[in-house]
Short mmCIF file of C-alpha atoms and ligand atoms in Angstrom, two decimals:
data_model
loop_
_atom_site.label_atom_id
_atom_site.label_comp_id
_atom_site.label_asym_id
_atom_site.label_seq_id
_atom_site.Cartn_x
_atom_site.Cartn_y
_atom_site.Cartn_z
CA MET A 1 28.78 0.08 -24.34
CA THR A 2 27.19 0.46 -20.94
CA GLU A 3 29.43 -1.07 -18.37
CA THR A 4 28.12 -1.54 -14.85
CA ILE A 5 30.35 0.05 -12.25
CA VAL A 6 28.27 -0.41 -9.08
CA GLU A 7 25.75 -3.09 -8.45
CA MET A 8 23.54 -3.48 -5.40
CA ARG A 9 21.92 -6.80 -4.65
CA HIS A 10 19.16 -7.15 -2.09
CA ILE A 11 20.50 -4.31 0.04
CA THR A 12 18.47 -4.05 3.22
CA LYS A 13 19.03 -1.79 6.19
CA ARG A 14 16.91 -1.53 9.32
CA PHE A 15 16.95 1.07 12.03
CA PRO A 16 14.96 0.61 15.20
CA GLY A 17 11.34 0.59 14.14
CA ILE A 18 11.93 1.27 10.46
CA ILE A 19 13.21 -0.39 7.30
CA ALA A 20 15.29 2.37 5.74
CA ASN A 21 16.21 0.25 2.69
CA ASP A 22 14.15 -2.74 1.72
CA ASP A 23 15.72 -5.23 -0.69
CA ILE A 24 17.23 -2.74 -3.13
CA ASN A 25 18.56 -4.05 -6.44
CA LEU A 26 20.20 -1.45 -8.62
CA SER A 27 22.93 -1.15 -11.24
CA ILE A 28 24.79 2.04 -12.00
CA CYS A 29 26.63 2.45 -15.27
CA LYS A 30 30.11 3.82 -15.66
CA GLY A 31 30.10 7.40 -16.88
CA GLU A 32 26.47 8.25 -16.23
CA ILE A 33 24.76 10.77 -14.01
CA PHE A 34 22.43 8.66 -11.95
CA ALA A 35 19.86 10.47 -9.86
CA LEU A 36 18.37 9.07 -6.71
CA LEU A 37 14.97 10.58 -6.13
CA GLY A 38 12.63 10.30 -3.20
CA GLU A 39 10.84 12.21 -0.49
CA ASN A 40 12.48 13.03 2.81
CA GLY A 41 12.97 9.83 4.73
CA ALA A 42 12.73 7.61 1.64
CA GLY A 43 16.14 6.07 2.39
CA LYS A 44 18.43 7.81 -0.10
CA SER A 45 21.14 8.93 2.30
CA THR A 46 21.14 5.57 4.06
CA LEU A 47 21.66 3.70 0.81
CA MET A 48 24.54 5.91 -0.24
CA SER A 49 26.07 5.94 3.22
CA MET A 50 26.37 2.18 2.94
CA LEU A 51 28.08 2.44 -0.43
CA PHE A 52 30.47 4.88 1.23
CA GLY A 53 31.15 2.55 4.15
CA LEU A 54 29.42 4.52 6.88
CA TYR A 55 26.86 1.84 7.65
CA GLU A 56 26.84 -1.85 6.98
CA PRO A 57 23.83 -3.39 5.28
CA ASP A 58 21.88 -5.96 7.31
CA GLN A 59 21.47 -7.98 4.15
CA GLY A 60 22.64 -7.83 0.59
CA GLU A 61 25.87 -7.07 -1.16
CA PHE A 62 27.69 -4.49 -3.22
CA LEU A 63 29.68 -5.20 -6.35
CA VAL A 64 32.12 -2.63 -7.64
CA ARG A 65 33.47 -3.22 -11.14
CA GLY A 66 32.03 -6.70 -10.98
CA GLN A 67 33.81 -7.65 -7.77
CA GLN A 68 31.89 -8.36 -4.62
CA VAL A 69 33.21 -6.00 -1.96
CA LYS A 70 32.77 -5.41 1.72
CA ILE A 71 32.83 -1.69 2.34
CA ASP A 72 33.19 -1.36 6.07
CA SER A 73 34.74 2.10 6.28
CA PRO A 74 35.03 5.28 4.24
CA ASN A 75 38.72 4.46 3.78
CA GLN A 76 37.66 1.24 2.14
CA ALA A 77 35.29 3.22 -0.10
CA VAL A 78 38.04 5.65 -1.05
CA ALA A 79 40.28 2.71 -1.91
CA LEU A 80 37.54 1.60 -4.32
CA ASP A 81 37.57 5.12 -5.87
CA ILE A 82 34.29 6.12 -4.26
CA GLY A 83 33.84 9.66 -2.91
CA MET A 84 30.92 11.37 -1.23
CA VAL A 85 29.91 14.96 -0.57
CA HIS A 86 27.66 14.89 2.45
CA GLN A 87 24.71 17.14 3.15
CA HIS A 88 26.71 18.71 5.93
CA PHE A 89 30.22 19.49 4.82
CA GLN A 90 33.08 17.91 6.64
CA LEU A 91 35.82 20.51 6.49
CA VAL A 92 38.08 21.91 9.18
CA SER A 93 37.13 25.55 9.21
CA ASN A 94 40.43 27.07 10.33
CA PHE A 95 42.49 25.11 7.82
CA THR A 96 43.17 26.20 4.26
CA VAL A 97 41.59 24.72 1.19
CA THR A 98 44.69 22.72 0.33
CA GLU A 99 45.20 21.52 3.88
CA ASN A 100 41.65 20.22 3.92
CA ILE A 101 42.02 18.52 0.61
CA ILE A 102 45.24 16.71 1.37
CA MET A 103 44.38 15.77 4.93
CA GLY A 104 45.08 12.07 5.33
CA VAL A 105 46.72 11.67 1.94
CA GLU A 106 49.63 14.09 2.20
CA THR A 107 52.63 13.42 0.09
CA SER A 108 55.76 14.09 2.07
CA LYS A 109 59.28 14.94 1.09
CA ARG A 110 62.27 14.28 3.19
CA ARG A 111 64.45 17.14 4.20
CA LEU A 112 67.89 16.74 5.73
CA GLY A 113 66.53 15.42 8.98
CA ILE A 114 64.59 12.31 9.63
CA PHE A 115 61.18 14.01 9.84
CA PRO A 116 59.20 14.09 6.67
CA THR A 117 57.48 17.39 5.90
CA VAL A 118 54.34 17.86 3.95
CA ASP A 119 54.97 18.91 0.40
CA LEU A 120 52.40 21.70 0.36
CA LYS A 121 53.69 23.37 -2.81
CA ASN A 122 53.29 20.27 -4.84
CA SER A 123 49.81 19.61 -3.45
CA GLU A 124 48.75 23.16 -4.20
CA LYS A 125 49.80 22.64 -7.77
CA LYS A 126 47.81 19.46 -8.05
CA VAL A 127 44.75 21.15 -6.53
CA ALA A 128 45.08 24.06 -8.95
CA ALA A 129 45.27 21.67 -11.88
CA LEU A 130 42.12 19.83 -10.78
CA SER A 131 40.25 23.12 -10.27
CA GLU A 132 41.16 24.13 -13.76
CA GLN A 133 40.20 20.83 -15.35
CA TYR A 134 36.71 20.72 -13.82
CA GLY A 135 35.89 24.41 -13.52
CA LEU A 136 36.05 24.27 -9.74
CA GLU A 137 37.21 27.76 -9.04
CA VAL A 138 38.59 28.25 -5.53
CA ASP A 139 41.72 29.78 -4.02
CA PRO A 140 43.87 26.87 -2.74
CA ARG A 141 45.29 29.06 0.02
CA ALA A 142 42.04 30.50 1.35
CA VAL A 143 40.93 29.51 4.83
CA ILE A 144 37.66 27.56 4.84
CA GLU A 145 35.81 29.84 7.24
CA ASP A 146 36.29 32.76 4.83
CA LEU A 147 34.59 30.89 2.01
CA GLN A 148 30.99 30.91 0.91
CA ILE A 149 28.94 27.74 1.03
CA SER A 150 29.25 27.17 -2.70
CA GLU A 151 33.04 27.48 -2.49
CA ARG A 152 33.20 25.04 0.42
CA GLN A 153 31.24 22.61 -1.66
CA ARG A 154 33.83 22.90 -4.41
CA VAL A 155 36.50 22.06 -1.85
CA GLU A 156 34.59 18.90 -0.99
CA ILE A 157 34.47 17.99 -4.65
CA LEU A 158 38.18 18.65 -5.04
CA LYS A 159 38.81 16.47 -2.02
CA MET A 160 37.16 13.55 -3.81
CA LEU A 161 39.01 14.21 -7.04
CA TYR A 162 42.33 14.51 -5.25
CA ARG A 163 41.78 10.98 -4.01
CA ASN A 164 41.13 9.89 -7.58
CA ALA A 165 37.48 9.17 -6.99
CA GLU A 166 35.73 7.69 -10.02
CA ILE A 167 32.33 7.26 -8.43
CA LEU A 168 31.14 10.54 -6.93
CA ILE A 169 28.13 10.66 -4.65
CA PHE A 170 26.41 14.00 -3.99
CA ASP A 171 23.84 14.08 -1.20
CA GLU A 172 21.38 16.89 -1.95
CA PRO A 173 24.12 19.25 -3.06
CA THR A 174 21.80 21.98 -4.28
CA ALA A 175 19.77 22.33 -1.10
CA VAL A 176 22.21 24.92 0.22
CA LEU A 177 22.74 26.88 -2.99
CA THR A 178 21.15 29.89 -4.66
CA PRO A 179 19.57 29.40 -8.10
CA GLN A 180 22.65 30.75 -9.86
CA GLU A 181 25.01 28.58 -7.86
CA ILE A 182 22.84 25.59 -8.67
CA GLN A 183 23.30 26.14 -12.39
CA PHE A 184 27.02 26.40 -11.80
CA LEU A 185 27.13 23.15 -9.87
CA LEU A 186 25.05 21.31 -12.44
CA GLN A 187 27.59 22.38 -15.05
CA ILE A 188 30.41 21.02 -12.87
CA ILE A 189 28.54 17.75 -12.56
CA ARG A 190 28.26 17.59 -16.34
CA ASN A 191 32.01 18.28 -16.59
CA LEU A 192 32.66 15.38 -14.26
CA ARG A 193 30.64 13.04 -16.39
CA ASP A 194 32.25 14.30 -19.58
CA ASN A 195 35.59 13.43 -18.00
CA GLY A 196 34.44 9.86 -17.55
CA LYS A 197 33.37 10.02 -13.91
CA THR A 198 30.25 8.33 -12.61
CA VAL A 199 27.99 10.62 -10.62
CA ILE A 200 25.27 9.60 -8.20
CA LEU A 201 23.11 12.61 -7.44
CA ILE A 202 20.64 12.56 -4.58
CA THR A 203 17.96 15.20 -4.94
CA HIS A 204 14.26 15.72 -4.72
CA LYS A 205 14.22 18.53 -7.23
CA LEU A 206 12.71 17.18 -10.39
CA ASP A 207 13.86 20.00 -12.64
CA GLU A 208 17.49 19.35 -11.71
CA ILE A 209 17.11 15.73 -12.66
CA LYS A 210 15.55 16.75 -15.95
CA GLN A 211 18.50 19.06 -16.58
CA VAL A 212 21.45 16.77 -15.90
CA ALA A 213 20.64 13.17 -15.11
CA ASP A 214 20.78 10.29 -17.56
CA ARG A 215 18.77 7.88 -15.44
CA CYS A 216 16.98 8.09 -12.16
CA ALA A 217 15.82 5.68 -9.51
CA ILE A 218 12.85 6.49 -7.35
CA LEU A 219 12.68 5.39 -3.73
CA ASN A 220 9.59 5.52 -1.57
CA ARG A 221 9.57 4.52 2.09
CA GLY A 222 12.71 2.43 1.71
CA ARG A 223 11.62 0.57 -1.41
CA LEU A 224 12.87 0.95 -4.95
CA ILE A 225 9.82 1.95 -6.96
CA ALA A 226 11.23 2.42 -10.44
CA VAL A 227 14.25 3.20 -12.58
CA ARG A 228 13.73 5.47 -15.57
CA ASP A 229 15.65 6.96 -18.45
CA VAL A 230 15.23 10.63 -17.78
CA SER A 231 14.62 11.41 -21.44
CA GLN A 232 11.77 8.88 -21.45
CA THR A 233 9.89 10.22 -18.45
CA SER A 234 8.15 13.41 -17.39
CA THR A 235 8.38 15.47 -14.24
CA GLN A 236 4.76 14.54 -13.61
CA GLU A 237 5.53 10.84 -13.72
CA MET A 238 8.59 11.19 -11.50
CA ALA A 239 6.57 13.17 -8.98
CA ARG A 240 3.82 10.60 -8.99
CA LEU A 241 6.23 7.72 -8.46
CA MET A 242 7.98 9.64 -5.72
CA VAL A 243 4.94 10.37 -3.59
CA GLY A 244 2.97 7.31 -4.59
CA HIS A 245 -0.02 9.20 -5.98
CA ASP A 246 -0.82 12.01 -8.39
CA ILE A 247 -0.03 15.45 -7.16
CA ALA A 248 -1.40 18.73 -8.31
CA PHE A 249 1.17 21.22 -9.48
CA THR A 250 -1.35 23.97 -9.21
CA LEU A 251 -3.22 24.53 -6.02
CA ASP A 252 -6.94 24.43 -5.92
CA LYS A 253 -7.79 27.76 -4.39
CA LYS A 254 -11.01 29.70 -4.18
CA PRO A 255 -11.03 33.51 -4.13
CA ALA A 256 -10.38 34.94 -0.70
CA GLN A 257 -13.23 36.05 1.58
CA PHE A 258 -11.65 38.95 3.39
CA GLY A 259 -12.94 39.40 6.93
CA GLU A 260 -12.08 41.64 9.83
CA GLU A 261 -8.57 42.92 10.40
CA ILE A 262 -6.53 40.54 12.58
CA LEU A 263 -3.00 41.91 12.36
CA ARG A 264 -2.01 45.51 11.87
CA VAL A 265 1.57 46.62 11.72
CA ASP A 266 1.90 50.38 11.95
CA SER A 267 5.10 52.27 10.99
CA LEU A 268 7.21 49.53 12.42
CA THR A 269 10.95 50.00 12.76
CA VAL A 270 13.05 47.13 14.07
CA GLU A 271 16.76 46.91 14.71
CA ASN A 272 18.58 43.63 14.33
CA GLU A 273 21.17 42.39 16.78
CA GLU A 274 23.85 44.55 15.16
CA LYS A 275 21.70 47.65 15.81
CA TYR A 276 21.04 48.04 12.13
CA GLU A 277 17.52 49.09 11.10
CA ALA A 278 16.47 45.90 9.37
CA ILE A 279 12.83 47.02 9.15
CA ARG A 280 11.96 50.65 8.45
CA GLN A 281 8.55 52.22 8.80
CA VAL A 282 6.65 49.20 7.59
CA SER A 283 2.83 49.25 7.66
CA PHE A 284 0.35 46.65 6.47
CA SER A 285 -2.54 44.56 7.72
CA VAL A 286 -3.79 41.01 7.37
CA HIS A 287 -7.45 40.00 7.57
CA ARG A 288 -9.39 36.90 8.34
CA GLY A 289 -9.51 34.66 5.30
CA GLU A 290 -6.49 36.28 3.71
CA ILE A 291 -3.02 35.01 2.86
CA TYR A 292 -0.76 38.02 2.88
CA ALA A 293 2.49 36.97 1.23
CA LEU A 294 5.66 38.95 1.69
CA ALA A 295 8.16 38.48 -1.10
CA GLY A 296 11.80 39.49 -0.98
CA VAL A 297 15.34 38.34 -1.53
CA ALA A 298 16.93 36.84 1.60
CA GLY A 299 18.23 39.35 4.09
CA ASN A 300 15.85 42.20 3.36
CA GLY A 301 14.33 42.24 6.82
CA GLN A 302 11.89 39.34 6.58
CA VAL A 303 13.19 37.44 9.58
CA GLU A 304 13.37 40.56 11.75
CA LEU A 305 9.81 41.47 10.84
CA ALA A 306 8.49 38.04 11.76
CA ASP A 307 10.53 37.96 14.96
CA ALA A 308 9.22 41.38 15.96
CA ILE A 309 5.59 40.43 15.37
CA SER A 310 5.97 37.21 17.32
CA GLY A 311 7.81 38.96 20.15
CA LEU A 312 11.29 37.51 19.74
CA LEU A 313 12.80 40.87 18.79
CA PRO A 314 12.00 44.23 20.41
CA VAL A 315 10.49 47.04 18.37
CA LYS A 316 12.32 50.35 18.01
CA SER A 317 9.29 52.37 17.03
CA GLY A 318 5.81 51.80 15.70
CA HIS A 319 3.06 49.44 16.83
CA ILE A 320 1.73 45.94 16.34
CA TYR A 321 -1.97 45.26 16.84
CA LEU A 322 -3.52 41.83 17.14
CA LYS A 323 -7.31 41.95 16.90
CA GLN A 324 -7.23 45.67 17.77
CA THR A 325 -5.11 45.18 20.89
CA ASP A 326 -1.68 46.77 20.99
CA ILE A 327 0.71 43.84 21.63
CA THR A 328 3.93 45.71 20.87
CA GLN A 329 5.27 45.24 24.39
CA GLU A 330 3.79 41.85 25.18
CA SER A 331 5.79 38.67 25.83
CA VAL A 332 5.98 35.83 23.36
CA ARG A 333 3.70 33.64 25.44
CA ALA A 334 1.14 36.41 25.95
CA ARG A 335 0.95 36.85 22.17
CA ASN A 336 0.62 33.07 21.69
CA LEU A 337 -2.25 32.95 24.12
CA ARG A 338 -3.93 35.86 22.39
CA GLY A 339 -3.92 33.89 19.17
CA LEU A 340 -0.62 34.14 17.35
CA SER A 341 1.18 31.11 15.95
CA TYR A 342 4.64 31.26 14.47
CA ILE A 343 6.34 28.80 12.17
CA PRO A 344 9.88 30.18 12.15
CA GLU A 345 12.46 29.96 9.41
CA ASP A 346 14.98 28.10 11.49
CA ARG A 347 13.03 25.03 12.39
CA GLN A 348 15.92 23.32 14.15
CA SER A 349 17.11 26.00 16.53
CA VAL A 350 13.93 28.05 17.02
CA GLY A 351 11.08 25.74 16.09
CA LEU A 352 12.05 22.56 17.92
CA ILE A 353 14.05 21.22 20.81
CA LEU A 354 15.98 18.65 18.88
CA ASP A 355 16.94 16.41 21.76
CA PHE A 356 13.36 16.16 23.03
CA THR A 357 10.97 13.53 21.78
CA LEU A 358 8.30 14.21 19.22
CA GLN A 359 5.71 14.00 21.98
CA ASP A 360 7.42 16.65 24.10
CA ASN A 361 7.86 18.95 21.13
CA LEU A 362 4.21 18.64 20.26
CA VAL A 363 3.02 19.64 23.73
CA LEU A 364 5.55 22.46 24.03
CA LYS A 365 2.91 25.16 23.86
CA ARG A 366 0.28 23.28 25.83
CA TYR A 367 1.90 21.53 28.77
CA PHE A 368 1.12 24.38 31.16
CA GLN A 369 -2.56 24.41 30.30
CA PRO A 370 -5.30 22.83 32.36
CA GLY A 371 -5.98 19.32 31.12
CA PHE A 372 -2.30 18.74 30.50
CA ARG A 373 -1.41 18.84 34.17
CA LYS A 374 -2.89 18.23 37.54
CA GLY A 375 -1.46 20.60 40.11
CA GLN A 376 2.29 20.43 39.72
CA ARG A 377 2.15 17.03 38.05
CA ILE A 378 1.99 16.47 34.33
CA LYS A 379 -0.67 14.20 32.91
CA LEU A 380 1.42 11.88 30.82
CA GLU A 381 -1.48 9.95 29.26
CA ARG A 382 -2.94 13.23 28.10
CA TRP A 383 0.40 14.25 26.55
CA GLN A 384 0.61 10.94 24.79
CA SER A 385 -2.89 10.87 23.42
CA TYR A 386 -2.55 14.46 22.27
CA ALA A 387 0.79 13.80 20.53
CA ARG A 388 -0.55 10.65 18.93
CA ARG A 389 -3.55 12.45 17.55
CA LEU A 390 -1.44 15.25 16.02
CA SER A 391 0.99 12.76 14.47
CA GLN A 392 -1.91 11.00 12.86
CA VAL A 393 -3.80 14.03 11.63
CA TYR A 394 -0.67 15.67 10.23
CA ASP A 395 0.92 12.45 8.96
CA ILE A 396 4.16 12.90 10.90
CA ARG A 397 6.36 9.89 10.22
CA SER A 398 9.09 8.79 12.56
CA ALA A 399 10.99 5.67 13.52
CA ASN A 400 9.65 5.25 17.08
CA GLY A 401 6.36 7.07 16.98
CA ILE A 402 5.90 9.88 19.46
CA GLN A 403 8.93 8.71 21.45
CA THR A 404 11.30 9.45 18.56
CA VAL A 405 13.94 12.03 19.33
CA VAL A 406 13.19 14.85 16.94
CA ARG A 407 16.82 15.25 15.86
CA SER A 408 16.69 11.90 14.08
CA MET A 409 13.58 12.79 12.07
CA SER A 410 13.72 13.96 8.47
CA GLY A 411 13.39 17.68 7.72
CA GLY A 412 9.93 17.30 6.24
CA ASN A 413 8.62 15.50 9.27
CA GLN A 414 10.23 17.99 11.63
CA GLN A 415 8.45 20.76 9.76
CA LYS A 416 5.16 18.88 9.87
CA ALA A 417 5.57 18.60 13.64
CA ILE A 418 6.00 22.35 14.04
CA ILE A 419 3.08 23.12 11.79
CA ALA A 420 0.88 20.61 13.60
CA ARG A 421 1.70 22.13 16.97
CA GLU A 422 1.18 25.70 15.82
CA ILE A 423 -1.99 25.19 13.80
CA ASP A 424 -3.57 23.08 16.50
CA GLN A 425 -3.58 26.09 18.80
CA ASP A 426 -6.37 27.46 16.65
CA SER A 427 -4.73 30.88 16.49
CA ASP A 428 -6.37 33.63 14.49
CA LEU A 429 -3.01 34.75 13.16
CA GLN A 430 -0.53 32.27 11.69
CA ILE A 431 2.90 33.45 10.59
CA TYR A 432 4.87 31.17 8.29
CA VAL A 433 8.46 31.89 7.35
CA GLN A 434 9.84 29.74 4.53
CA PRO A 435 7.51 26.89 5.48
CA THR A 436 8.57 24.60 2.65
CA ARG A 437 12.27 25.27 2.46
CA GLY A 438 14.30 22.15 1.72
CA LEU A 439 11.25 19.91 1.57
CA ASP A 440 10.24 17.55 -1.17
CA ILE A 441 7.38 18.12 -3.53
CA GLY A 442 4.89 15.95 -1.64
CA ALA A 443 5.50 17.80 1.61
CA ILE A 444 5.50 21.18 -0.15
CA THR A 445 2.12 20.56 -1.71
CA SER A 446 0.60 19.30 1.50
CA ILE A 447 1.87 22.31 3.47
CA ARG A 448 0.60 24.81 0.90
CA GLU A 449 -2.76 23.09 0.85
CA LYS A 450 -2.83 23.31 4.64
CA LEU A 451 -2.20 27.05 4.48
CA ILE A 452 -5.12 27.56 2.15
CA GLN A 453 -7.33 25.33 4.25
CA GLU A 454 -6.53 27.41 7.33
CA ARG A 455 -7.33 30.56 5.40
CA ASP A 456 -10.65 29.05 4.40
CA HIS A 457 -11.30 28.38 8.08
CA GLY A 458 -11.09 32.11 8.62
CA LYS A 459 -7.54 32.43 9.84
CA ALA A 460 -5.30 35.33 8.90
CA ILE A 461 -2.09 34.06 7.32
CA LEU A 462 1.15 35.95 6.96
CA LEU A 463 3.42 34.02 4.61
CA ILE A 464 7.02 35.10 4.24
CA SER A 465 8.86 33.28 1.50
CA LEU A 466 11.94 33.59 -0.65
CA GLU A 467 10.36 31.37 -3.29
CA LEU A 468 8.57 33.48 -5.80
CA ASP A 469 6.52 30.57 -7.06
CA GLU A 470 5.30 29.95 -3.53
CA ILE A 471 4.25 33.57 -3.21
CA MET A 472 2.45 33.49 -6.55
CA ALA A 473 0.75 30.16 -5.77
CA CYS A 474 -0.55 31.07 -2.32
CA ALA A 475 -1.00 34.83 -2.04
CA ASP A 476 -4.21 36.79 -1.90
CA THR A 477 -2.23 39.94 -1.26
CA ILE A 478 1.43 40.44 -2.13
CA GLY A 479 3.84 42.80 -0.43
CA VAL A 480 7.48 43.15 -1.41
CA LEU A 481 10.22 43.89 1.10
CA TYR A 482 13.42 45.48 -0.09
CA HIS A 483 16.09 46.86 2.23
CA GLY A 484 13.65 46.73 5.11
CA SER A 485 10.89 48.77 3.45
CA LEU A 486 7.67 47.75 1.86
CA GLN A 487 8.16 48.51 -1.85
CA THR A 488 4.70 47.78 -3.06
CA GLU A 489 1.50 46.06 -2.08
CA ALA A 490 -1.27 44.76 -4.30
CA ARG A 491 -3.90 42.10 -4.72
CA ALA A 492 -2.39 38.91 -6.11
CA GLY A 493 -4.09 39.20 -9.49
CA GLU A 494 -2.71 42.68 -10.03
CA LEU A 495 0.95 41.74 -9.99
CA ASP A 496 2.66 39.27 -12.29
CA MET A 497 5.78 37.33 -11.41
CA GLU A 498 8.15 39.57 -13.39
CA THR A 499 6.88 42.69 -11.70
CA VAL A 500 7.24 41.17 -8.24
CA GLY A 501 10.73 40.01 -9.22
CA ALA A 502 11.64 43.53 -10.30
CA TYR A 503 10.45 44.99 -6.99
CA MET A 504 12.45 42.36 -5.15
CA MET A 505 15.59 43.57 -6.87
CA GLY A 506 14.79 47.14 -5.90
CA ALA A 507 14.37 48.00 -9.57
CA GLN A 508 11.12 49.89 -9.19
CA HIS A 509 11.30 52.88 -6.92
CA GLU A 510 8.32 55.09 -6.68
N1 ADP B 1 21.10 6.64 12.15
C1 ADP B 1 19.80 6.44 12.11
N2 ADP B 1 19.13 5.91 13.16
C2 ADP B 1 17.81 5.68 13.10
N3 ADP B 1 17.03 5.96 12.04
C3 ADP B 1 17.63 6.48 10.97
C4 ADP B 1 19.04 6.76 10.93
N4 ADP B 1 19.34 7.29 9.73
C5 ADP B 1 18.19 7.33 9.04
N5 ADP B 1 17.16 6.85 9.78
C6 ADP B 1 15.76 6.72 9.34
O1 ADP B 1 15.77 5.98 8.13
C7 ADP B 1 14.84 6.52 7.21
C8 ADP B 1 15.56 6.90 5.93
O2 ADP B 1 16.37 8.04 6.19
P1 ADP B 1 17.32 8.70 5.11
O3 ADP B 1 18.11 7.65 4.42
O4 ADP B 1 18.09 9.76 5.79
O5 ADP B 1 16.28 9.32 4.09
P2 ADP B 1 16.48 10.38 2.92
O6 ADP B 1 17.95 10.63 2.75
O7 ADP B 1 15.83 9.78 1.74
O8 ADP B 1 15.76 11.62 3.37
C9 ADP B 1 14.18 7.69 7.91
O9 ADP B 1 12.97 7.25 8.44
C10 ADP B 1 15.16 8.05 9.00
O10 ADP B 1 14.47 8.62 10.10
MG1 MG B 2 18.99 12.39 3.04
#
């Protein structure tokens, strides 16, 4: 009964300095949910971009419904009934839902004159019918910029369906969604399959694969490692195949050895850019050898707190002490030099300069120091050797070594670069905001292990995370932020996950 709809034979794609896909042979069956699993940079998006006509393979061929095809443009892919939802949506934000969906495939009706006009009414009807059929709720007349991310994603899906796509590719569709929205999307994906569509789902979240996929292929560094029936494999096995070695789901962590106080925040009140008090009267301290984890739902003041401590946002009232010195009014660089490192939430706009090379990003906090320059001149060899060493120690992978432009690197490797740069400053205080967001399981584990290792080296760690499991796995002390106030604070062993969750929802007021 299983009929092959897409076949890949010896697909190979090289980019300068890297083989993104290395001799991939794969068959996808009609009507299945086929997951493509692999760490950041494994080659998943590249492979699917070729099937969608965005790149041409250097070698190999695609067969669709048994026919050898040359897919040299997305239009060609659409003609073969292939659709793709990209990681970054491709919608025109001041157009309506329907306008976006029909763009390029409008049906027109002739009025009296010679100019055809777009038959919007009819298209709206068709869109509404598709929404209904697949459970893709969205107002066909809404303007894109007024829609939430999850709604925009539905528009992208409708766009494919409107073009009669039979083979639907999703590139990490859940990375931008909340847990509830994820469940919703997974149900939509099931609906698609149940209506006879073939779905190719790129993800690195093993539990999602377990929930919806029929089969999965695992890629590692451009090579196809294995194909498995999902019902016949375990999350453990998938994880092992993905990273190439066994990984520990639980962290090996000794009890904390609390030392002297490194950071003290005293009755801190911080306004955000809209002059709203995002942080109110917050007090806590972090010691050497301690991971202080702040839990909270997004938007409860976490980012403002971290920005205020690191000096990016001014303080309205209260004080910040670093090793007993009041740093409340100090500049960002002065705080850095005193021993504060910051791994910000927004790694692309705050953490890195995307158009600079890896080397230049790695020396960003060092280039002005003696040893890195001679008079007004920079010491290029020193920059290079330093950047090379960090890349090696922190396993930062990139296409052209330290000369790679950071923008082209995968998210996991960008994050590793920031962490390398910040940790290498040997700061007593390290602030991490969402350090593992969007990363795959291998990178997540290695970053969490790094955090604990730094703690064991006597650093004070402030970890701010939206992931409750991250908080529970790493924390020595847990604080919960809700509406800008600290709701509770306790040693990790004294709070279970449900209780923390309840505080995060503001359920427990004292
Ligand atoms: N346009 C490009 N130019 C150069 N290198 C690229 C390009 N696109 C991807 N790469 C590289 O190819 C490898 C595979 O990338 P990608 O397919 O995006 O991985 P994944 O989607 O699995 O995270 C990575 O090392 C990436 O840096
Ligand atoms: Mg990708």
